[in-house]
Every structure is written in C-alpha cells, then in structure tokens.
PDB file of C-alpha atoms in Angstrom:
ATOM      1  CA  UNK A   1      78.525  90.486 120.478  1.00 63.00           C
ATOM      2  CA  UNK A   2      81.533  90.436 118.127  1.00 83.00           C
ATOM      3  CA  UNK A   3      80.543  89.195 114.687  1.00 95.00           C
ATOM      4  CA  UNK A   4      82.578  86.767 112.581  1.00 97.00           C
ATOM      5  CA  UNK A   5      84.293  88.131 109.477  1.00 97.00           C
ATOM      6  CA  UNK A   6      84.271  87.111 105.820  1.00 98.00           C
ATOM      7  CA  UNK A   7      87.312  88.654 104.119  1.00 98.00           C
ATOM      8  CA  UNK A   8      88.149  89.213 100.437  1.00 98.00           C
ATOM      9  CA  UNK A   9      91.510  90.661  99.349  1.00 98.00           C
ATOM     10  CA  UNK A  10      92.235  92.752  96.260  1.00 98.00           C
ATOM     11  CA  UNK A  11      93.914  92.152  92.912  1.00 98.00           C
ATOM     12  CA  UNK A  12      97.559  91.098  93.028  1.00 98.00           C
ATOM     13  CA  UNK A  13      97.477  89.890  96.645  1.00 98.00           C
ATOM     14  CA  UNK A  14      96.503  86.739  98.517  1.00 98.00           C
ATOM     15  CA  UNK A  15      94.849  85.689 101.774  1.00 97.00           C
ATOM     16  CA  UNK A  16      97.953  86.606 103.781  1.00 97.00           C
ATOM     17  CA  UNK A  17      97.129  90.254 103.101  1.00 98.00           C
ATOM     18  CA  UNK A  18      94.894  90.219 106.196  1.00 98.00           C
ATOM     19  CA  UNK A  19      97.373  88.669 108.638  1.00 98.00           C
ATOM     20  CA  UNK A  20      98.650  91.888 110.243  1.00 98.00           C
ATOM     21  CA  UNK A  21      95.152  93.239 110.765  1.00 98.00           C
ATOM     22  CA  UNK A  22      93.774  89.983 112.159  1.00 98.00           C
ATOM     23  CA  UNK A  23      96.633  89.915 114.674  1.00 98.00           C
ATOM     24  CA  UNK A  24      94.858  92.903 116.238  1.00 98.00           C
ATOM     25  CA  UNK A  25      91.546  91.008 116.364  1.00 97.00           C
ATOM     26  CA  UNK A  26      92.360  87.989 118.545  1.00 95.00           C
ATOM     27  CA  UNK A  27      89.541  85.552 119.067  1.00 92.00           C
ATOM     28  CA  UNK A  28      87.427  86.768 116.155  1.00 94.00           C
ATOM     29  CA  UNK A  29      86.299  84.054 113.762  1.00 95.00           C
ATOM     30  CA  UNK A  30      87.512  84.811 110.215  1.00 97.00           C
ATOM     31  CA  UNK A  31      86.699  83.117 106.911  1.00 97.00           C
ATOM     32  CA  UNK A  32      89.266  84.249 104.342  1.00 98.00           C
ATOM     33  CA  UNK A  33      88.837  84.011 100.587  1.00 98.00           C
ATOM     34  CA  UNK A  34      91.922  83.557  98.405  1.00 98.00           C
ATOM     35  CA  UNK A  35      91.350  84.489  94.764  1.00 98.00           C
ATOM     36  CA  UNK A  36      94.125  82.163  93.618  1.00 98.00           C
ATOM     37  CA  UNK A  37      96.385  84.728  91.976  1.00 98.00           C
ATOM     38  CA  UNK A  38      99.438  82.866  93.323  1.00 97.00           C
ATOM     39  CA  UNK A  39      98.174  79.338  93.842  1.00 95.00           C
ATOM     40  CA  UNK A  40      94.996  77.377  94.391  1.00 94.00           C
ATOM     41  CA  UNK A  41      91.950  79.533  95.117  1.00 96.00           C
ATOM     42  CA  UNK A  42      90.128  79.134  98.405  1.00 94.00           C
ATOM     43  CA  UNK A  43      86.418  79.930  98.420  1.00 89.00           C
ATOM     44  CA  UNK A  44      85.770  80.279 102.117  1.00 92.00           C
ATOM     45  CA  UNK A  45      82.371  79.276 103.441  1.00 93.00           C
ATOM     46  CA  UNK A  46      80.115  81.985 104.759  1.00 95.00           C
ATOM     47  CA  UNK A  47      79.926  81.975 108.567  1.00 95.00           C
ATOM     48  CA  UNK A  48      76.948  80.084 109.944  1.00 92.00           C
ATOM     49  CA  UNK A  49      75.751  83.067 111.979  1.00 94.00           C
ATOM     50  CA  UNK A  50      75.436  86.801 111.206  1.00 96.00           C
ATOM     51  CA  UNK A  51      78.759  88.281 110.082  1.00 97.00           C
ATOM     52  CA  UNK A  52      80.532  91.280 108.584  1.00 97.00           C
ATOM     53  CA  UNK A  53      81.939  91.069 105.063  1.00 98.00           C
ATOM     54  CA  UNK A  54      85.293  92.848 104.780  1.00 98.00           C
ATOM     55  CA  UNK A  55      86.867  93.782 101.466  1.00 98.00           C
ATOM     56  CA  UNK A  56      89.977  95.540 100.266  1.00 98.00           C
ATOM     57  CA  UNK A  57      90.237  97.319  96.895  1.00 98.00           C
ATOM     58  CA  UNK A  58      88.940  94.955  94.177  1.00 98.00           C
ATOM     59  CA  UNK A  59      87.721  92.669  96.949  1.00 98.00           C
ATOM     60  CA  UNK A  60      85.162  95.357  97.759  1.00 98.00           C
ATOM     61  CA  UNK A  61      83.839  95.256  94.206  1.00 98.00           C
ATOM     62  CA  UNK A  62      83.702  91.465  94.403  1.00 98.00           C
ATOM     63  CA  UNK A  63      81.651  91.557  97.607  1.00 98.00           C
ATOM     64  CA  UNK A  64      79.227  94.123  96.227  1.00 98.00           C
ATOM     65  CA  UNK A  65      78.586  91.925  93.188  1.00 97.00           C
ATOM     66  CA  UNK A  66      77.570  88.790  95.077  1.00 95.00           C
ATOM     67  CA  UNK A  67      74.829  87.574  97.343  1.00 95.00           C
ATOM     68  CA  UNK A  68      75.992  87.580 100.952  1.00 97.00           C
ATOM     69  CA  UNK A  69      73.488  85.488 102.915  1.00 95.00           C
ATOM     70  CA  UNK A  70      73.447  86.397 106.593  1.00 96.00           C
ATOM     71  CA  UNK A  71      75.661  89.450 106.164  1.00 97.00           C
ATOM     72  CA  UNK A  72      74.875  92.259 108.608  1.00 96.00           C
ATOM     73  CA  UNK A  73      77.130  94.875 107.035  1.00 96.00           C
ATOM     74  CA  UNK A  74      80.093  95.625 104.769  1.00 98.00           C
ATOM     75  CA  UNK A  75      83.428  97.087 105.857  1.00 98.00           C
ATOM     76  CA  UNK A  76      85.429  98.192 102.818  1.00 98.00           C
ATOM     77  CA  UNK A  77      89.029  99.437 102.856  1.00 98.00           C
ATOM     78  CA  UNK A  78      90.359 101.409  99.870  1.00 98.00           C
ATOM     79  CA  UNK A  79      87.285 100.151  98.054  1.00 98.00           C
ATOM     80  CA  UNK A  80      85.104 101.233  95.161  1.00 98.00           C
ATOM     81  CA  UNK A  81      81.891 100.231  93.432  1.00 98.00           C
ATOM     82  CA  UNK A  82      83.373 100.895  89.986  1.00 98.00           C
ATOM     83  CA  UNK A  83      87.020 101.127  88.941  1.00 98.00           C
ATOM     84  CA  UNK A  84      87.121 101.901  85.229  1.00 98.00           C
ATOM     85  CA  UNK A  85      86.054 105.237  83.765  1.00 98.00           C
ATOM     86  CA  UNK A  86      82.655 105.678  82.114  1.00 97.00           C
ATOM     87  CA  UNK A  87      80.645 108.570  80.726  1.00 97.00           C
ATOM     88  CA  UNK A  88      78.973 108.969  84.110  1.00 97.00           C
ATOM     89  CA  UNK A  89      82.122 108.098  86.075  1.00 97.00           C
ATOM     90  CA  UNK A  90      84.965 110.333  84.877  1.00 97.00           C
ATOM     91  CA  UNK A  91      87.023 109.652  88.015  1.00 95.00           C
ATOM     92  CA  UNK A  92      87.553 106.044  87.018  1.00 97.00           C
ATOM     93  CA  UNK A  93      90.788 104.629  85.652  1.00 97.00           C
ATOM     94  CA  UNK A  94      90.850 104.860  81.824  1.00 97.00           C
ATOM     95  CA  UNK A  95      90.083 101.556  80.117  1.00 97.00           C
ATOM     96  CA  UNK A  96      93.289 101.818  78.072  1.00 97.00           C
ATOM     97  CA  UNK A  97      95.346 101.574  81.278  1.00 97.00           C
ATOM     98  CA  UNK A  98      93.716  98.283  82.258  1.00 97.00           C
ATOM     99  CA  UNK A  99      93.917  96.935  78.714  1.00 98.00           C
ATOM    100  CA  UNK A 100      97.634  97.751  78.621  1.00 97.00           C
ATOM    101  CA  UNK A 101      98.117  95.955  81.937  1.00 97.00           C
ATOM    102  CA  UNK A 102      96.374  92.895  80.506  1.00 97.00           C
ATOM    103  CA  UNK A 103      98.668  92.863  77.472  1.00 97.00           C
ATOM    104  CA  UNK A 104     101.791  93.342  79.555  1.00 97.00           C
ATOM    105  CA  UNK A 105     100.664  90.659  81.982  1.00 97.00           C
ATOM    106  CA  UNK A 106     100.884  88.075  79.187  1.00 95.00           C
ATOM    107  CA  UNK A 107     104.512  89.024  78.518  1.00 95.00           C
ATOM    108  CA  UNK A 108     105.950  89.845  81.947  1.00 96.00           C
ATOM    109  CA  UNK A 109     103.562  88.900  84.755  1.00 96.00           C
ATOM    110  CA  UNK A 110     106.096  89.257  87.567  1.00 95.00           C
ATOM    111  CA  UNK A 111     107.123  92.722  86.385  1.00 96.00           C
ATOM    112  CA  UNK A 112     103.498  93.880  86.111  1.00 97.00           C
ATOM    113  CA  UNK A 113     102.665  92.563  89.578  1.00 97.00           C
ATOM    114  CA  UNK A 114     105.790  93.983  91.187  1.00 97.00           C
ATOM    115  CA  UNK A 115     105.195  97.406  89.634  1.00 97.00           C
ATOM    116  CA  UNK A 116     101.538  97.360  90.658  1.00 97.00           C
ATOM    117  CA  UNK A 117     102.272  96.356  94.233  1.00 97.00           C
ATOM    118  CA  UNK A 118     105.008  98.994  94.473  1.00 97.00           C
ATOM    119  CA  UNK A 119     102.534 101.635  93.300  1.00 96.00           C
ATOM    120  CA  UNK A 120     100.150 100.400  95.985  1.00 97.00           C
ATOM    121  CA  UNK A 121     102.881 100.840  98.596  1.00 96.00           C
ATOM    122  CA  UNK A 122     104.658  97.523  99.213  1.00 97.00           C
ATOM    123  CA  UNK A 123     108.016  96.094  98.158  1.00 94.00           C
ATOM    124  CA  UNK A 124     107.272  92.696  99.674  1.00 94.00           C
ATOM    125  CA  UNK A 125     108.150  89.806  97.317  1.00 95.00           C
ATOM    126  CA  UNK A 126     105.370  88.074  95.435  1.00 96.00           C
ATOM    127  CA  UNK A 127     103.828  85.287  97.541  1.00 94.00           C
ATOM    128  CA  UNK A 128     104.174  82.716  94.777  1.00 94.00           C
ATOM    129  CA  UNK A 129     104.177  82.109  91.021  1.00 95.00           C
ATOM    130  CA  UNK A 130     101.602  84.150  89.102  1.00 96.00           C
ATOM    131  CA  UNK A 131      98.474  82.332  87.899  1.00 97.00           C
ATOM    132  CA  UNK A 132      97.854  84.114  84.626  1.00 97.00           C
ATOM    133  CA  UNK A 133      94.254  83.204  83.871  1.00 97.00           C
ATOM    134  CA  UNK A 134      92.965  84.298  87.269  1.00 98.00           C
ATOM    135  CA  UNK A 135      94.985  87.516  87.248  1.00 98.00           C
ATOM    136  CA  UNK A 136      93.671  88.363  83.791  1.00 98.00           C
ATOM    137  CA  UNK A 137      90.107  87.562  84.833  1.00 98.00           C
ATOM    138  CA  UNK A 138      90.559  89.892  87.809  1.00 98.00           C
ATOM    139  CA  UNK A 139      91.675  92.734  85.555  1.00 98.00           C
ATOM    140  CA  UNK A 140      88.713  92.083  83.266  1.00 98.00           C
ATOM    141  CA  UNK A 141      86.354  92.465  86.218  1.00 98.00           C
ATOM    142  CA  UNK A 142      88.019  95.760  87.158  1.00 98.00           C
ATOM    143  CA  UNK A 143      87.431  96.873  83.590  1.00 98.00           C
ATOM    144  CA  UNK A 144      83.798  95.785  83.289  1.00 98.00           C
ATOM    145  CA  UNK A 145      82.147  95.524  86.709  1.00 98.00           C
ATOM    146  CA  UNK A 146      79.865  98.227  88.046  1.00 98.00           C
ATOM    147  CA  UNK A 147      78.266  97.763  91.481  1.00 98.00           C
ATOM    148  CA  UNK A 148      77.152 101.317  92.212  1.00 98.00           C
ATOM    149  CA  UNK A 149      73.488 100.324  92.475  1.00 97.00           C
ATOM    150  CA  UNK A 150      74.349  97.483  94.836  1.00 98.00           C
ATOM    151  CA  UNK A 151      76.403  99.820  97.014  1.00 98.00           C
ATOM    152  CA  UNK A 152      73.486 102.228  97.244  1.00 97.00           C
ATOM    153  CA  UNK A 153      71.182  99.402  98.364  1.00 96.00           C
ATOM    154  CA  UNK A 154      73.439  98.631 101.332  1.00 97.00           C
ATOM    155  CA  UNK A 155      72.815 102.174 102.574  1.00 95.00           C
ATOM    156  CA  UNK A 156      74.141 102.846 106.053  1.00 93.00           C
ATOM    157  CA  UNK A 157      75.160  99.187 106.444  1.00 96.00           C
ATOM    158  CA  UNK A 158      78.167  99.927 104.210  1.00 97.00           C
ATOM    159  CA  UNK A 159      81.144 101.310 106.141  1.00 97.00           C
ATOM    160  CA  UNK A 160      84.299 102.446 104.401  1.00 98.00           C
ATOM    161  CA  UNK A 161      87.770 103.736 105.104  1.00 98.00           C
ATOM    162  CA  UNK A 162      90.214 105.058 102.520  1.00 98.00           C
ATOM    163  CA  UNK A 163      93.558 106.862 102.393  1.00 98.00           C
ATOM    164  CA  UNK A 164      94.140 110.481 101.442  1.00 97.00           C
ATOM    165  CA  UNK A 165      97.225 109.514  99.448  1.00 97.00           C
ATOM    166  CA  UNK A 166      95.673 106.490  97.733  1.00 98.00           C
ATOM    167  CA  UNK A 167      97.069 106.553  94.159  1.00 97.00           C
ATOM    168  CA  UNK A 168      93.818 105.285  92.620  1.00 97.00           C
ATOM    169  CA  UNK A 169      91.103 107.953  92.223  1.00 96.00           C
ATOM    170  CA  UNK A 170      88.132 105.540  92.525  1.00 98.00           C
ATOM    171  CA  UNK A 171      89.455 104.321  95.881  1.00 97.00           C
ATOM    172  CA  UNK A 172      89.923 107.888  97.174  1.00 96.00           C
ATOM    173  CA  UNK A 173      86.278 108.729  96.509  1.00 94.00           C
ATOM    174  CA  UNK A 174      84.772 106.437  99.106  1.00 95.00           C
ATOM    175  CA  UNK A 175      81.029 105.818  99.032  1.00 96.00           C
ATOM    176  CA  UNK A 176      77.898 107.887  99.580  1.00 91.00           C
ATOM    177  CA  UNK A 177      77.386 106.344 103.019  1.00 90.00           C
ATOM    178  CA  UNK A 178      79.319 107.862 105.947  1.00 87.00           C
ATOM    179  CA  UNK A 179      82.938 106.731 106.111  1.00 95.00           C
ATOM    180  CA  UNK A 180      86.456 107.730 107.089  1.00 96.00           C
ATOM    181  CA  UNK A 181      89.304 109.231 105.084  1.00 97.00           C
ATOM    182  CA  UNK A 182      92.575 108.828 106.945  1.00 98.00           C
ATOM    183  CA  UNK A 183      96.263 109.501 106.378  1.00 97.00           C
ATOM    184  CA  UNK A 184      97.608 106.648 104.319  1.00 97.00           C
ATOM    185  CA  UNK A 185      97.730 105.034 100.896  1.00 98.00           C
ATOM    186  CA  UNK A 186      96.093 102.074  99.197  1.00 98.00           C
ATOM    187  CA  UNK A 187      97.046  99.308 101.624  1.00 98.00           C
ATOM    188  CA  UNK A 188      95.484 100.437 104.898  1.00 98.00           C
ATOM    189  CA  UNK A 189      95.015  96.925 106.358  1.00 98.00           C
ATOM    190  CA  UNK A 190      98.769  96.367 105.820  1.00 97.00           C
ATOM    191  CA  UNK A 191     100.082  99.801 106.782  1.00 98.00           C
ATOM    192  CA  UNK A 192      97.532 100.691 109.472  1.00 98.00           C
ATOM    193  CA  UNK A 193      96.417  97.287 110.774  1.00 98.00           C
ATOM    194  CA  UNK A 194      95.525  98.461 114.289  1.00 98.00           C
ATOM    195  CA  UNK A 195      93.413 101.329 112.934  1.00 98.00           C
ATOM    196  CA  UNK A 196      91.591  99.016 110.532  1.00 98.00           C
ATOM    197  CA  UNK A 197      91.026  96.448 113.277  1.00 98.00           C
ATOM    198  CA  UNK A 198      89.535  99.129 115.506  1.00 97.00           C
ATOM    199  CA  UNK A 199      87.239 100.211 112.655  1.00 97.00           C
ATOM    200  CA  UNK A 200      86.034  96.637 112.194  1.00 97.00           C
ATOM    201  CA  UNK A 201      85.527  96.173 115.922  1.00 95.00           C
ATOM    202  CA  UNK A 202      83.460  99.367 116.063  1.00 93.00           C
ATOM    203  CA  UNK A 203      81.015  98.166 113.423  1.00 93.00           C
ATOM    204  CA  UNK A 204      81.019  94.581 114.616  1.00 90.00           C
ATOM    205  CA  UNK A 205      79.824  95.721 118.027  1.00 84.00           C
ATOM    206  CA  UNK A 206      77.252  98.043 116.445  1.00 84.00           C
ATOM    207  CA  UNK A 207      75.741  95.343 114.241  1.00 84.00           C
ATOM    208  CA  UNK A 208      76.166  92.547 116.740  1.00 75.00           C
TER     209      UNK A 208
END
C-alpha cells in the first residue's frame, strides 16, 4: 500500500517547492504545509490514515519538534535535528551568522532571500512578497531549536537523504539512522525530483 504524504518545506521557500517531486508520484495523496513566508500560511491537516511525513531542510526540524499522530515514518531531505552550533555540536552554523541574517532581513528582505536561495542552488524568482515576521520567526527557530533527542526516538523509522555538496554542514551530516548521501546540493527535491520520489516510494511501500 502506498501511504499518503504530509510535506513541510524549508526556510525561504513555499509549498510549490514540492511540485517537481510530486509530479513523479502520481496518484499519491499529499497534504502540503505552507509556512507563509510569501503569503498566507496553510496548515495542512494530517491524513486520516497512516502516512509518511516528508521534510526538507528546516522543515525536517519542524517535523521533529511536533507531534505527528498516525505517522508511520519520516523522510527527510537535506535535513538536520539541530542547525546552530553548540558546545556539543561544533558542526552547526555559528549563531552570529543567523543573527546577522536576522538583522539584514529587517533592512533588505528580498536581498537576503535571494542570496540565501542562490547559495542553496536556485536562481528562481521569489514566489511572492516577503512576510517579515514569519521569516524572522523561522530564523529564530533555526537558531534555538534542538530536536536531536526526538530524532533518536524515531530510530529506524527516520529515513534521510542529503547531498555531498550541500553548503550547510548540519545538512551534510545526516542522522544516526541509515540514510543516503548522493551527488547534489541542498535542494534535492528540486534538483533530483525523480530520485527523491523513488526514495519516498521505497519507504512508503515498506511502511505501508
């Protein structure tokens, strides 16, 4: 049985991030969250039957930090359980980098977003006008959130894929559960949609 999906995108993107990948998953039910960085947020309902939760980048951290009733497993692309550096997490991004982004966001949101998305690997235009308060709140969560214990509790129900050339060290690390490191950068569902769809299908069949 192919399970429905519950999808959460990362910081600086919107629900359309998943379109290319979902084109390779015809017929699969998908509930897509939009964090509202470029318009009204959309808090998708959880599927009414067992499902897979799928996250990208900061969307992975968001999923790990919430209750997911009925969820059979996580599939995380370019994800992490913590993003900012800490004494016991030296591979994280220094807090000063995120704090600088937050300050710059107040002055030049479009420039910050364009630069960030270019670093991730896309020159696509922004999908809409920036919604400052939600973007800032998203950066604050990247600075403060730590879901390493939650990730460990998912055990072998957490499946991950990341890119060897991902520019963000936390996303290159993957998780302690078995996963896949592939050629690619930080936007695997955009740049390798067929590969990501196949990965989801593999685990959907396994858990279904």
